[in-house]
Amino acid sequence: MSSKSNVISSDSQPILYSYWRSSCSWRVRIAMNLKEIPYDIKPISLIKSGGEQHCNEYREVNPMEQVPALQIDGHTLIESVAIMHYLEETRPQRPLLPQDVHKRAKVREIIEIICSGIQPLQNLIVLIHVGEEKKKEWAQHWITRGFRAVEKALSTSAGKYCVGDEISMADCCLVPQVFNARRFHVDLRPYPIILRIDRELESNPAFRAAHPSNQPDCPPELPNK
C-alpha cells in the first residue's frame, strides 16, 4: 500500500478497501451499487506478501486486519453489516430494509445466519488454521448447515427476493455466499429457493458490477474476466 495521510475529507468520494473475492467486500459493493453511491476501490490483496491486510498502514485503517473498510463522510467504517446499516441510515433513498417491522426483522435474521453462522466459519483466516487437507470438508459442513437454515427461513419470507419482492440487505449477503458454496463444491440442489433468488439477481446491473470477475484486482487469467 502507498503511504498517505489518514485525514479523510468529508466531501471526498468514498473509498472502499476491498478484495475481489471477499464476500464481505462484495456485500458492500452490491449495497453501494444499489444505492447508486459513487466510490473508488482500493484493492487489498489477502494473499500477496502474506496478506496486505496485515501491514502496519492498513492496520491503522482496520484493526481487525480484514476487508472491507469504507472511508465515507469523513469517517472510516469497518464490518460489512455495520457499513450497510450506515449507508441505509445516511442514504435512505433506494432502501435496503423494508418498512414493515416484521419483514425488517426477517431481513436481519437472514443476514445473521449468513454473516454470523456461515461466512466467518469458512473465512480465509479460519481455513488457514484448519489446514489445506481439511478445509474443503470444513467449509462444506458449515455452509450446508447454514444453508439449511437459510432455505427454511426463505420458505416463509421469500417473494421474488429473500424477503418479499424488494431487494434487501439479505440479498446483498446471499449472493456472495452462494458463490462461496460453489467454490467449495457444495451440493446446492437441496436449496431451490436460494438457487432461484440467486438466478433472479445474477443479471441485476448492481449485482453484476459487484461480481468478483468485474473487480480491478481480479486476476486477468481467471475465466469470465
Tab-separated table of C-alpha atoms in Angstrom:
chain	number	residue	atom	x	y	z
A	1	MET	CA	0.000	0.000	0.000
A	2	SER	CA	1.170	3.500	-0.712
A	3	SER	CA	1.569	5.826	2.257
A	4	LYS	CA	-0.984	8.586	2.559
A	5	SER	CA	-2.470	10.782	5.227
A	6	ASN	CA	-5.162	9.319	7.493
A	7	VAL	CA	-7.078	12.589	7.341
A	8	ILE	CA	-10.305	11.971	5.438
A	9	SER	CA	-12.193	14.796	3.782
A	10	SER	CA	-15.937	14.652	4.397
A	11	ASP	CA	-16.660	15.762	0.830
A	12	SER	CA	-14.308	13.366	-0.979
A	13	GLN	CA	-15.586	10.349	-2.897
A	14	PRO	CA	-15.911	7.258	-0.673
A	15	ILE	CA	-13.029	4.776	-0.767
A	16	LEU	CA	-13.764	1.083	-0.331
A	17	TYR	CA	-10.866	-1.121	0.746
A	18	SER	CA	-11.797	-4.353	-0.957
A	19	TYR	CA	-10.526	-7.721	-2.145
A	20	TRP	CA	-12.075	-9.044	-5.348
A	21	ARG	CA	-13.168	-12.428	-3.931
A	22	SER	CA	-14.024	-11.301	-0.400
A	23	SER	CA	-17.715	-11.924	0.219
A	24	CYS	CA	-17.767	-9.217	2.905
A	25	SER	CA	-16.375	-6.641	0.465
A	26	TRP	CA	-18.817	-7.928	-2.164
A	27	ARG	CA	-21.855	-7.279	0.071
A	28	VAL	CA	-20.844	-3.645	0.458
A	29	ARG	CA	-20.134	-3.237	-3.268
A	30	ILE	CA	-23.658	-4.503	-4.027
A	31	ALA	CA	-25.251	-2.182	-1.463
A	32	MET	CA	-23.363	0.857	-2.744
A	33	ASN	CA	-24.244	-0.002	-6.343
A	34	LEU	CA	-27.928	-0.459	-5.480
A	35	LYS	CA	-27.942	2.927	-3.749
A	36	GLU	CA	-26.017	4.430	-6.680
A	37	ILE	CA	-23.257	5.781	-4.435
A	38	PRO	CA	-20.110	6.530	-6.467
A	39	TYR	CA	-16.958	5.151	-4.851
A	40	ASP	CA	-13.341	4.289	-5.546
A	41	ILE	CA	-11.883	0.874	-4.806
A	42	LYS	CA	-8.523	0.489	-3.094
A	43	PRO	CA	-7.611	-3.177	-3.568
A	44	ILE	CA	-6.143	-5.020	-0.568
A	45	SER	CA	-4.684	-8.395	-1.507
A	46	LEU	CA	-5.390	-11.012	1.153
A	47	ILE	CA	-2.657	-13.278	-0.217
A	48	LYS	CA	0.130	-11.101	-1.676
A	49	SER	CA	3.231	-10.916	0.548
A	50	GLY	CA	1.412	-12.818	3.283
A	51	GLY	CA	-1.624	-10.529	3.044
A	52	GLU	CA	-1.623	-6.749	2.667
A	53	GLN	CA	-4.324	-6.579	5.346
A	54	HIS	CA	-1.616	-7.301	7.924
A	55	CYS	CA	0.635	-4.358	7.051
A	56	ASN	CA	1.018	-1.546	9.571
A	57	GLU	CA	-0.632	1.055	7.352
A	58	TYR	CA	-3.782	-0.980	6.792
A	59	ARG	CA	-3.959	-1.928	10.466
A	60	GLU	CA	-4.491	1.792	11.112
A	61	VAL	CA	-7.500	1.645	8.784
A	62	ASN	CA	-8.925	-1.639	10.108
A	63	PRO	CA	-7.516	-3.003	13.392
A	64	MET	CA	-9.124	-6.387	12.612
A	65	GLU	CA	-6.832	-6.661	9.568
A	66	GLN	CA	-9.736	-7.672	7.354
A	67	VAL	CA	-11.719	-6.222	4.467
A	68	PRO	CA	-13.811	-4.280	3.860
A	69	ALA	CA	-13.214	-0.838	5.275
A	70	LEU	CA	-15.060	2.188	3.949
A	71	GLN	CA	-13.904	5.789	4.173
A	72	ILE	CA	-17.003	7.952	3.802
A	73	ASP	CA	-18.331	11.269	5.127
A	74	GLY	CA	-15.045	11.920	6.934
A	75	HIS	CA	-15.217	8.601	8.793
A	76	THR	CA	-13.657	5.155	8.472
A	77	LEU	CA	-16.085	2.282	8.990
A	78	ILE	CA	-15.343	-1.437	9.250
A	79	GLU	CA	-17.516	-4.599	9.265
A	80	SER	CA	-19.772	-5.091	6.259
A	81	VAL	CA	-23.132	-5.209	8.051
A	82	ALA	CA	-22.356	-2.082	10.087
A	83	ILE	CA	-21.360	-0.355	6.845
A	84	MET	CA	-24.601	-1.357	5.116
A	85	HIS	CA	-26.667	-0.051	8.043
A	86	TYR	CA	-24.750	3.242	7.945
A	87	LEU	CA	-25.483	3.581	4.238
A	88	GLU	CA	-29.151	2.811	4.885
A	89	GLU	CA	-29.421	5.394	7.655
A	90	THR	CA	-27.496	8.162	5.888
A	91	ARG	CA	-28.796	7.486	2.373
A	92	PRO	CA	-32.331	6.131	2.813
A	93	GLN	CA	-33.198	6.587	-0.852
A	94	ARG	CA	-33.427	3.206	-2.611
A	95	PRO	CA	-33.957	1.462	0.735
A	96	LEU	CA	-32.449	-1.936	1.519
A	97	LEU	CA	-34.632	-2.549	4.567
A	98	PRO	CA	-38.434	-2.943	4.362
A	99	GLN	CA	-40.730	-0.522	6.163
A	100	ASP	CA	-42.722	-3.353	7.736
A	101	VAL	CA	-41.126	-4.230	11.095
A	102	HIS	CA	-41.652	-7.990	10.747
A	103	LYS	CA	-40.149	-8.060	7.265
A	104	ARG	CA	-37.275	-5.935	8.539
A	105	ALA	CA	-36.665	-8.484	11.291
A	106	LYS	CA	-36.682	-11.300	8.701
A	107	VAL	CA	-34.051	-9.462	6.650
A	108	ARG	CA	-31.861	-9.155	9.741
A	109	GLU	CA	-32.475	-12.813	10.599
A	110	ILE	CA	-31.178	-13.969	7.211
A	111	ILE	CA	-28.240	-11.565	7.448
A	112	GLU	CA	-27.306	-13.010	10.854
A	113	ILE	CA	-27.497	-16.620	9.681
A	114	ILE	CA	-25.132	-15.859	6.798
A	115	CYS	CA	-22.838	-13.297	8.396
A	116	SER	CA	-22.566	-14.922	11.835
A	117	GLY	CA	-23.416	-18.583	11.234
A	118	ILE	CA	-21.789	-19.369	7.888
A	119	GLN	CA	-19.246	-16.942	6.445
A	120	PRO	CA	-16.953	-16.475	9.479
A	121	LEU	CA	-16.554	-20.254	9.796
A	122	GLN	CA	-15.255	-20.592	6.224
A	123	ASN	CA	-13.306	-17.348	6.157
A	124	LEU	CA	-9.699	-17.359	4.933
A	125	ILE	CA	-8.187	-16.979	8.405
A	126	VAL	CA	-10.171	-19.990	9.681
A	127	LEU	CA	-9.372	-22.159	6.650
A	128	ILE	CA	-5.651	-21.458	7.082
A	129	HIS	CA	-5.945	-22.635	10.690
A	130	VAL	CA	-7.925	-25.760	9.668
A	131	GLY	CA	-5.280	-26.660	7.078
A	132	GLU	CA	-5.215	-27.445	3.360
A	133	GLU	CA	-6.174	-31.087	3.790
A	134	LYS	CA	-9.393	-30.478	5.710
A	135	LYS	CA	-10.501	-27.025	4.521
A	136	LYS	CA	-12.913	-28.191	1.791
A	137	GLU	CA	-14.729	-30.634	4.089
A	138	TRP	CA	-14.831	-27.999	6.848
A	139	ALA	CA	-16.279	-25.302	4.571
A	140	GLN	CA	-18.841	-27.700	3.081
A	141	HIS	CA	-20.046	-28.690	6.552
A	142	TRP	CA	-20.688	-25.152	7.767
A	143	ILE	CA	-22.142	-23.851	4.515
A	144	THR	CA	-24.513	-26.847	4.289
A	145	ARG	CA	-25.576	-26.415	7.912
A	146	GLY	CA	-26.227	-22.703	7.407
A	147	PHE	CA	-27.974	-23.058	4.065
A	148	ARG	CA	-30.476	-25.486	5.591
A	149	ALA	CA	-31.454	-22.692	7.981
A	150	VAL	CA	-31.482	-20.030	5.245
A	151	GLU	CA	-33.684	-22.182	2.993
A	152	LYS	CA	-36.106	-22.743	5.885
A	153	ALA	CA	-36.249	-19.008	6.601
A	154	LEU	CA	-36.811	-18.214	2.927
A	155	SER	CA	-39.687	-20.690	2.731
A	156	THR	CA	-41.816	-18.227	4.718
A	157	SER	CA	-40.212	-14.882	3.782
A	158	ALA	CA	-39.311	-15.032	0.104
A	159	GLY	CA	-41.186	-13.432	-2.741
A	160	LYS	CA	-39.187	-12.570	-5.794
A	161	TYR	CA	-36.221	-11.972	-3.461
A	162	CYS	CA	-35.211	-13.024	0.060
A	163	VAL	CA	-37.940	-11.032	1.805
A	164	GLY	CA	-40.888	-10.165	-0.390
A	165	ASP	CA	-40.491	-8.581	-3.798
A	166	GLU	CA	-37.969	-5.850	-2.997
A	167	ILE	CA	-34.193	-6.296	-2.902
A	168	SER	CA	-32.819	-6.012	0.625
A	169	MET	CA	-29.585	-6.360	2.574
A	170	ALA	CA	-30.384	-10.075	2.852
A	171	ASP	CA	-29.960	-10.412	-0.917
A	172	CYS	CA	-26.669	-8.493	-0.712
A	173	CYS	CA	-25.428	-11.183	1.690
A	174	LEU	CA	-26.951	-14.228	-0.009
A	175	VAL	CA	-25.408	-13.907	-3.472
A	176	PRO	CA	-21.751	-13.837	-2.325
A	177	GLN	CA	-22.410	-16.821	-0.051
A	178	VAL	CA	-23.818	-18.835	-2.958
A	179	PHE	CA	-20.612	-18.045	-4.861
A	180	ASN	CA	-18.598	-19.375	-1.905
A	181	ALA	CA	-20.738	-22.504	-1.770
A	182	ARG	CA	-19.986	-23.219	-5.428
A	183	ARG	CA	-16.305	-22.511	-4.862
A	184	PHE	CA	-16.234	-25.265	-2.223
A	185	HIS	CA	-18.364	-27.609	-4.379
A	186	VAL	CA	-21.362	-27.670	-2.050
A	187	ASP	CA	-24.349	-29.568	-3.485
A	188	LEU	CA	-26.949	-26.812	-3.863
A	189	ARG	CA	-29.796	-28.983	-5.157
A	190	PRO	CA	-31.473	-29.167	-1.718
A	191	TYR	CA	-31.867	-25.365	-1.721
A	192	PRO	CA	-34.210	-24.469	-4.602
A	193	ILE	CA	-35.304	-21.116	-3.147
A	194	ILE	CA	-31.706	-19.995	-2.647
A	195	LEU	CA	-30.881	-21.009	-6.224
A	196	ARG	CA	-33.948	-19.272	-7.652
A	197	ILE	CA	-33.140	-15.985	-5.906
A	198	ASP	CA	-29.502	-16.195	-6.968
A	199	ARG	CA	-30.569	-16.687	-10.601
A	200	GLU	CA	-33.003	-13.786	-10.310
A	201	LEU	CA	-30.251	-11.446	-9.138
A	202	GLU	CA	-27.371	-12.517	-11.372
A	203	SER	CA	-28.494	-10.248	-14.214
A	204	ASN	CA	-29.221	-7.227	-11.996
A	205	PRO	CA	-26.743	-4.476	-13.022
A	206	ALA	CA	-25.795	-3.605	-9.423
A	207	PHE	CA	-25.031	-7.232	-8.624
A	208	ARG	CA	-23.240	-7.807	-11.932
A	209	ALA	CA	-20.970	-4.781	-11.413
A	210	ALA	CA	-20.094	-6.002	-7.899
A	211	HIS	CA	-19.177	-9.523	-9.064
A	212	PRO	CA	-15.560	-10.599	-8.376
A	213	SER	CA	-14.829	-11.013	-12.088
A	214	ASN	CA	-15.585	-7.310	-12.607
A	215	GLN	CA	-13.208	-6.017	-9.926
A	216	PRO	CA	-9.976	-4.167	-10.766
A	217	ASP	CA	-7.894	-6.646	-8.745
A	218	CYS	CA	-9.420	-9.801	-10.244
A	219	PRO	CA	-6.577	-11.840	-11.773
A	220	PRO	CA	-6.824	-11.458	-15.569
A	221	GLU	CA	-6.208	-15.152	-16.200
A	222	LEU	CA	-9.416	-16.230	-14.444
A	223	PRO	CA	-12.373	-17.469	-16.532
A	224	ASN	CA	-15.038	-14.892	-17.450
A	225	LYS	CA	-12.681	-11.994	-16.663
